[in-house]
PDB file of C-alpha atoms in Angstrom:
ATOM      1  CA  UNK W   1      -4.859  -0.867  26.618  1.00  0.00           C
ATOM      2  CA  UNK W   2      -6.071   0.727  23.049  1.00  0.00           C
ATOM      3  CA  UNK W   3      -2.533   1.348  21.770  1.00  0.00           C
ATOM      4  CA  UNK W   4      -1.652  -2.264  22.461  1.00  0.00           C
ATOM      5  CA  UNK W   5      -4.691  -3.508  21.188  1.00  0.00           C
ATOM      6  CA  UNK W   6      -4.136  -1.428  17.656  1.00  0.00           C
ATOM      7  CA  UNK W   7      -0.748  -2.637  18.078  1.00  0.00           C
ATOM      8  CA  UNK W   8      -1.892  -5.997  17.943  1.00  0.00           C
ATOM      9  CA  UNK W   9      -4.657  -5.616  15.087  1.00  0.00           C
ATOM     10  CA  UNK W  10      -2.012  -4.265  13.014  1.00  0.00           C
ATOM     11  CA  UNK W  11       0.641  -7.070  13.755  1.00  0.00           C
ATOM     12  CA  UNK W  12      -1.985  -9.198  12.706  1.00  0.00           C
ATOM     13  CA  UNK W  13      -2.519  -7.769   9.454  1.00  0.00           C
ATOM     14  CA  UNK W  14       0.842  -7.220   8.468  1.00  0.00           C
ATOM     15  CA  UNK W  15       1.192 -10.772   9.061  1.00  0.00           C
ATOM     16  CA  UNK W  16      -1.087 -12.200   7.427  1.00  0.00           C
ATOM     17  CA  UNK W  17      -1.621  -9.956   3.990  1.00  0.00           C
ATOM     18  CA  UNK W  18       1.495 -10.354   3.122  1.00  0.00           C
ATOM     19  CA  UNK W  19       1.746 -13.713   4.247  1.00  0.00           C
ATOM     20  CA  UNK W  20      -0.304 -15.069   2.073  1.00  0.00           C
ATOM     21  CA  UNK W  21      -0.769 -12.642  -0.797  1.00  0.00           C
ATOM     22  CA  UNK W  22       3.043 -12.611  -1.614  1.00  0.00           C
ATOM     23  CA  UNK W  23       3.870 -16.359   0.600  1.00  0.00           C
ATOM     24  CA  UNK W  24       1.290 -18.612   0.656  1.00  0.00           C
ATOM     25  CA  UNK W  25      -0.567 -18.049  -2.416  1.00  0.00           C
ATOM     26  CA  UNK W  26       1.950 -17.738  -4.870  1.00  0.00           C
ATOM     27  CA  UNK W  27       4.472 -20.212  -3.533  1.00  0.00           C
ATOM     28  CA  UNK W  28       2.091 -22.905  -2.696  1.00  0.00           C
ATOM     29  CA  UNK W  29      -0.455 -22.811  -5.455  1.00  0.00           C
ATOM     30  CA  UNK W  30       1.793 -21.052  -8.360  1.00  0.00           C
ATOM     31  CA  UNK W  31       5.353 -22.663  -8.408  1.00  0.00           C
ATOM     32  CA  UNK W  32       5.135 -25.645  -6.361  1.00  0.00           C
ATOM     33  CA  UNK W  33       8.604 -25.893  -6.154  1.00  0.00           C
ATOM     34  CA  UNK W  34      11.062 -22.860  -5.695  1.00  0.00           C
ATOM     35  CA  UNK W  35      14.409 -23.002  -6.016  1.00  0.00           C
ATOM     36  CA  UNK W  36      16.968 -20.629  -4.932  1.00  0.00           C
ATOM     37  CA  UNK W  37      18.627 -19.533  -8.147  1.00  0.00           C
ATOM     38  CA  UNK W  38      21.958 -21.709  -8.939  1.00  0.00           C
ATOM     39  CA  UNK W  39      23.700 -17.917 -10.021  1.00  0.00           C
ATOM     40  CA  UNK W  40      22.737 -14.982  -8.248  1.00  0.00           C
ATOM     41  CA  UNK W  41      23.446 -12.945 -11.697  1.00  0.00           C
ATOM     42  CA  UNK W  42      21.271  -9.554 -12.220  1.00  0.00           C
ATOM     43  CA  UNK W  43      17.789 -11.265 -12.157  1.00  0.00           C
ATOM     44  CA  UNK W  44      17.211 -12.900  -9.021  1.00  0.00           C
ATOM     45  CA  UNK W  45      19.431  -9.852  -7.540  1.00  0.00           C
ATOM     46  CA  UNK W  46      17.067  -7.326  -8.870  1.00  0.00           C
ATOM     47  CA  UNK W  47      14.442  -9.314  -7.760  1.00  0.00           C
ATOM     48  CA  UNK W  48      15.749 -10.098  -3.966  1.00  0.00           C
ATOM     49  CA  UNK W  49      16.395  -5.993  -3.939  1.00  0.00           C
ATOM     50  CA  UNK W  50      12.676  -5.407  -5.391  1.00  0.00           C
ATOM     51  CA  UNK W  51      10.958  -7.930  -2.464  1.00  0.00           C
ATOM     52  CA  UNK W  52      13.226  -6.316   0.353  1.00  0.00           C
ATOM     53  CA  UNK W  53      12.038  -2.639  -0.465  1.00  0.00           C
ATOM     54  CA  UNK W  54       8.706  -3.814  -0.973  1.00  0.00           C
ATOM     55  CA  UNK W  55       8.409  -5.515   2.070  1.00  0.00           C
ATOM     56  CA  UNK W  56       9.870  -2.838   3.887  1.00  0.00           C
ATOM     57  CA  UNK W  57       8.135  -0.078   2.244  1.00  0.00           C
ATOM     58  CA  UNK W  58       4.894  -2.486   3.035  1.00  0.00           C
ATOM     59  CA  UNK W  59       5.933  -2.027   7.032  1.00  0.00           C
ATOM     60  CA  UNK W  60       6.427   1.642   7.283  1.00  0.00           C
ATOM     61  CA  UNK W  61       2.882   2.466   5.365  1.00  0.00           C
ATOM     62  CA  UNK W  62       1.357   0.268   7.516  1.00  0.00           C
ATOM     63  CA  UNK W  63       3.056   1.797  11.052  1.00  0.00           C
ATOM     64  CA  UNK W  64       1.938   5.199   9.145  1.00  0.00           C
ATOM     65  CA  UNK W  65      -1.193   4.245   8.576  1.00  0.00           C
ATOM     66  CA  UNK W  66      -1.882   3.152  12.195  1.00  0.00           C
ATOM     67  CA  UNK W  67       0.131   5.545  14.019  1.00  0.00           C
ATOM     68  CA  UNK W  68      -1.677   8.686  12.029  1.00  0.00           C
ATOM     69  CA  UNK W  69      -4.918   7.292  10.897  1.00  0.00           C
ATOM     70  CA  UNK W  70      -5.801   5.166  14.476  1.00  0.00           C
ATOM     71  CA  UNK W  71      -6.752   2.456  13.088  1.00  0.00           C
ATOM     72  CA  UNK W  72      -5.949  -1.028  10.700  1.00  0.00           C
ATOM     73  CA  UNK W  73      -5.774  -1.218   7.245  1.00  0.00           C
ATOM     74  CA  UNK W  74      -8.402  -3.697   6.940  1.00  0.00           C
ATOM     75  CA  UNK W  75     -11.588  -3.217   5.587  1.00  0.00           C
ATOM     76  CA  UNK W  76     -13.545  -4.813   8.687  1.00  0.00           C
ATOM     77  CA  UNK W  77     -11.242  -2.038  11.355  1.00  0.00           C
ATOM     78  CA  UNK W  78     -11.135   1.000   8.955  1.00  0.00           C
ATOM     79  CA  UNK W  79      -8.691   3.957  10.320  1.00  0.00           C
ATOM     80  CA  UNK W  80     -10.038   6.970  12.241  1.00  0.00           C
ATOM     81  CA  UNK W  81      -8.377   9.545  10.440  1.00  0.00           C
ATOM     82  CA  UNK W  82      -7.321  10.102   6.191  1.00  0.00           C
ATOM     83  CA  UNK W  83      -3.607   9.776   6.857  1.00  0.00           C
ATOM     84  CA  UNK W  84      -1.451  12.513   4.395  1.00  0.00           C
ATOM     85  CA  UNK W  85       1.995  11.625   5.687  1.00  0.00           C
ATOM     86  CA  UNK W  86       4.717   9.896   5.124  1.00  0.00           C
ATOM     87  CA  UNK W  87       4.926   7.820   1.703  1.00  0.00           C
ATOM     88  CA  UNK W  88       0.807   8.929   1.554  1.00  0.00           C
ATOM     89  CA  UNK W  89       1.945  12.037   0.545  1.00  0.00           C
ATOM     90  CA  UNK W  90       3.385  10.782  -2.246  1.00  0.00           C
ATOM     91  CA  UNK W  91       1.061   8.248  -3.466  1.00  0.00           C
ATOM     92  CA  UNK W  92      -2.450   6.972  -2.412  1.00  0.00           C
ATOM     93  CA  UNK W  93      -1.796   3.510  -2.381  1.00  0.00           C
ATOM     94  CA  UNK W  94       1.327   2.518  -1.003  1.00  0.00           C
ATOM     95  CA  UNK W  95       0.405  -0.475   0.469  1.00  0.00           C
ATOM     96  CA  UNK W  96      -0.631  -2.172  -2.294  1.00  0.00           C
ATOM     97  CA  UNK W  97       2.271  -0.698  -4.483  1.00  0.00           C
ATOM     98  CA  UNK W  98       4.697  -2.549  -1.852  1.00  0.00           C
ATOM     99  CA  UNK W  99       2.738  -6.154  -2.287  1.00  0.00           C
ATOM    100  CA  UNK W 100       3.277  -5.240  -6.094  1.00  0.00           C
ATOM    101  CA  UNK W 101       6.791  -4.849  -5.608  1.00  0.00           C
ATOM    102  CA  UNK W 102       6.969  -7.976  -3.355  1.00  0.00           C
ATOM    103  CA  UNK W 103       5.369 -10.354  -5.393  1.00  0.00           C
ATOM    104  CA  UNK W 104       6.969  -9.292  -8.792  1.00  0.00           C
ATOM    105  CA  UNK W 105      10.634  -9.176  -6.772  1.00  0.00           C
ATOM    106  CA  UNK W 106       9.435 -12.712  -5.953  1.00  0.00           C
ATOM    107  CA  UNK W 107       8.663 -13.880  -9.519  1.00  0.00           C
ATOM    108  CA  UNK W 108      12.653 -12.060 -10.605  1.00  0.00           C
ATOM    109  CA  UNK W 109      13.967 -14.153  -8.083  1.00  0.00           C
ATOM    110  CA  UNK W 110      12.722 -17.571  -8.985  1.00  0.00           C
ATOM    111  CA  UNK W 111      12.558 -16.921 -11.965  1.00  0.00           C
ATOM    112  CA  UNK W 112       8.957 -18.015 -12.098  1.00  0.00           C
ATOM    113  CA  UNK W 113       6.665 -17.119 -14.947  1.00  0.00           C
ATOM    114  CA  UNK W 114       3.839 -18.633 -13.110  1.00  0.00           C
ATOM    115  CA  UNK W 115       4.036 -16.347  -9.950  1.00  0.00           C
ATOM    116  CA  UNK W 116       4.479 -13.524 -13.073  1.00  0.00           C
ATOM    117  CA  UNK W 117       0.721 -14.308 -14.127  1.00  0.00           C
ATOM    118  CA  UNK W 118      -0.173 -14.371 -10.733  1.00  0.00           C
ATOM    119  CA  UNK W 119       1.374 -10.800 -10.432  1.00  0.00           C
ATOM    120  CA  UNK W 120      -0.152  -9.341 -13.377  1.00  0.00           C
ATOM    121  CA  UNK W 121      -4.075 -10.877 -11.799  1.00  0.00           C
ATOM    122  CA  UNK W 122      -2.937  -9.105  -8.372  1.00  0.00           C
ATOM    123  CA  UNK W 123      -2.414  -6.296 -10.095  1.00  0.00           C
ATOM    124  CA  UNK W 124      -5.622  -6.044 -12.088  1.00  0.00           C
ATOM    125  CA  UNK W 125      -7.575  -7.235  -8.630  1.00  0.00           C
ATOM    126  CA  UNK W 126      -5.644  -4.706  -6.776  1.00  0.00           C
ATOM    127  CA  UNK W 127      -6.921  -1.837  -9.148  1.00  0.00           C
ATOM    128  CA  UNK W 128     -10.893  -3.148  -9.357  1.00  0.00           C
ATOM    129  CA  UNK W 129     -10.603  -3.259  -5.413  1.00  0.00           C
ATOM    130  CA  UNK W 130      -9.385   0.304  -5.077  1.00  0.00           C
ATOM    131  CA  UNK W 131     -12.294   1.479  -7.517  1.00  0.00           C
ATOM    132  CA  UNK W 132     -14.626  -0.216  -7.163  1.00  0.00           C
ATOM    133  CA  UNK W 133     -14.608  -0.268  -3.378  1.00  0.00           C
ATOM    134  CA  UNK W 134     -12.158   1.605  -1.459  1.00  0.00           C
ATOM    135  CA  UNK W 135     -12.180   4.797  -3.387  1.00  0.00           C
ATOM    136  CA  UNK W 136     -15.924   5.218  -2.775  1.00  0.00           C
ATOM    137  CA  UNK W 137     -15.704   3.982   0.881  1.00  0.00           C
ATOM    138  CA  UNK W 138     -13.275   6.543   1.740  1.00  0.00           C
ATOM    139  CA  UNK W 139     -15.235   9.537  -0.383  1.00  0.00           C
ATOM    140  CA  UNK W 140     -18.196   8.324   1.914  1.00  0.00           C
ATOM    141  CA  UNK W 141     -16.177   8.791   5.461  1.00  0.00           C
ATOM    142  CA  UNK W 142     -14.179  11.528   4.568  1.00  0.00           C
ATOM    143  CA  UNK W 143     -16.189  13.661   2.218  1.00  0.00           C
ATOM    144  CA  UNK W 144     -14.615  16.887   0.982  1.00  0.00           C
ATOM    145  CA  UNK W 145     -11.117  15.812   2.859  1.00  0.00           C
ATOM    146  CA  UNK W 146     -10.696  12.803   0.712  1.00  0.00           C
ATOM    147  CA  UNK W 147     -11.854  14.641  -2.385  1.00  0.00           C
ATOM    148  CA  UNK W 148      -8.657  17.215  -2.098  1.00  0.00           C
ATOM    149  CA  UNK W 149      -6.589  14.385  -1.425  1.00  0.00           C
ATOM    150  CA  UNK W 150      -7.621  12.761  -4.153  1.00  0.00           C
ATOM    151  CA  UNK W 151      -7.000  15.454  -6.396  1.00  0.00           C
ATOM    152  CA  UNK W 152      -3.754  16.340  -4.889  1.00  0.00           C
ATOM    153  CA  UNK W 153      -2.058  12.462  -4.754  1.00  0.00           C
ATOM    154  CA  UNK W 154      -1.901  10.100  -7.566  1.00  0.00           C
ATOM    155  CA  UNK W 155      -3.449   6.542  -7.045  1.00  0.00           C
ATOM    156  CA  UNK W 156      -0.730   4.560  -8.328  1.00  0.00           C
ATOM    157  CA  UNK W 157       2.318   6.696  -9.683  1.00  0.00           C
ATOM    158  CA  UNK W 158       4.278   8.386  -7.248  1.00  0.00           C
ATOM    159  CA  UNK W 159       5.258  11.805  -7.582  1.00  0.00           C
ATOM    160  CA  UNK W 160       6.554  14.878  -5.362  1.00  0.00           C
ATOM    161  CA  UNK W 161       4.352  16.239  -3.191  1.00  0.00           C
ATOM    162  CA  UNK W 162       2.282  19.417  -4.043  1.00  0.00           C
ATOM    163  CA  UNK W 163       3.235  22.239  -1.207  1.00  0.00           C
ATOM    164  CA  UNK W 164       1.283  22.556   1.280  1.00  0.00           C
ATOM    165  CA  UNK W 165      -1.102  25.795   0.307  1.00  0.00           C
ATOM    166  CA  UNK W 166      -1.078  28.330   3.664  1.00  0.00           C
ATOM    167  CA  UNK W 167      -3.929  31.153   4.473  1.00  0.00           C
ATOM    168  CA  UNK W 168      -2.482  34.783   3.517  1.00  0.00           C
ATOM    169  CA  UNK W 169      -3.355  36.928   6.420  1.00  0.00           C
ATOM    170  CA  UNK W 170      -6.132  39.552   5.194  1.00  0.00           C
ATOM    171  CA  UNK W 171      -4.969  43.513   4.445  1.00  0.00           C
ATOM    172  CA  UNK W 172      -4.989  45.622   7.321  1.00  0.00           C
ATOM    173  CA  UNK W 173      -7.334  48.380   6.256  1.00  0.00           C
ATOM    174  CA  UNK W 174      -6.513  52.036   7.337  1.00  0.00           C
ATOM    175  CA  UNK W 175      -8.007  52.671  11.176  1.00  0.00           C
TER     176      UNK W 175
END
């Protein structure tokens, strides 16, 4: 019954973050009226490729995320384990770097400057969340474990992974 259940919490949440961060929100209360653009030239292609790759970058973190770290990503359900794999590995924060993408593909492809402010706000909200609260959260669960991490993974920039270091066996003395 657990799996299912963390199956369903996670269903949930993928649901309804992105629902309404990149759906609701900025299509209801930022551009009122969306249109589907009358060319499909660069822009709104760009954009449509940007949402798609953010959307399904968004899924694979979060099946990631509850696969390896047993647990949701919400703040309320808080994963088991620091998860180190997958697109984690690259970057701390790959959640919230596939909303990013979402929501700006959304503004390319409508064209909308207003759902462009709203980006730039998510953004800056996005950041003061991860200081301000998750980044001292997850130092207070995980301890020395997050610290490395930290160290070793950028927050917001992807880059290559750093190899994993391994344990030299000690010298065999003379018997």
């Amino acid at each position: 019954m657990k799996p299912l259940w963390l199956l369903l919490k996670n269903l949930l949440y993928v649901i309804v973050v992105p629902g309404v961060m990149a759906g609701w929100l900025p299509l209801r209360l930022f551009e009122r009226r969306p249109q589907w653009p009358a060319n499909w030239d660069a822009l709104p292609l760009t954009g449509l490729a940007l949402a798609a790759v953010g959307l399904v970058f968004f899924l694979f973190s979060a099946a990631i995320l509850a696969a390896r770290g047993q647990g949701t990503p919400a703040f309320f359900d808080p994963t088991k384990k620091l998860t180190r794999r997958g697109p984690y590995k690259w970057v701390r924060n790959p959640m919230y770097l596939a909303l990013m993408a979402l929501v700006g593909g959304e503004a390319l492809l409508f064209r909308s400057w207003h759902i462009g402010v709203y980006w730039v706000f998510l953004v800056c909200g996005l950041h003061l969340l991860v200081i301000g609260y998750e980044e001292a959260n997850l130092r207070f669960r995980f301890g020395a474990i997050y610290e490395d991490y930290r160290r070793d993974v950028p927050r917001w920039f992807p880059r290559k992974p750093k190899p994993v270091l391994e344990t030299v066996p000690p010298f065999e003395g003379r018997r």
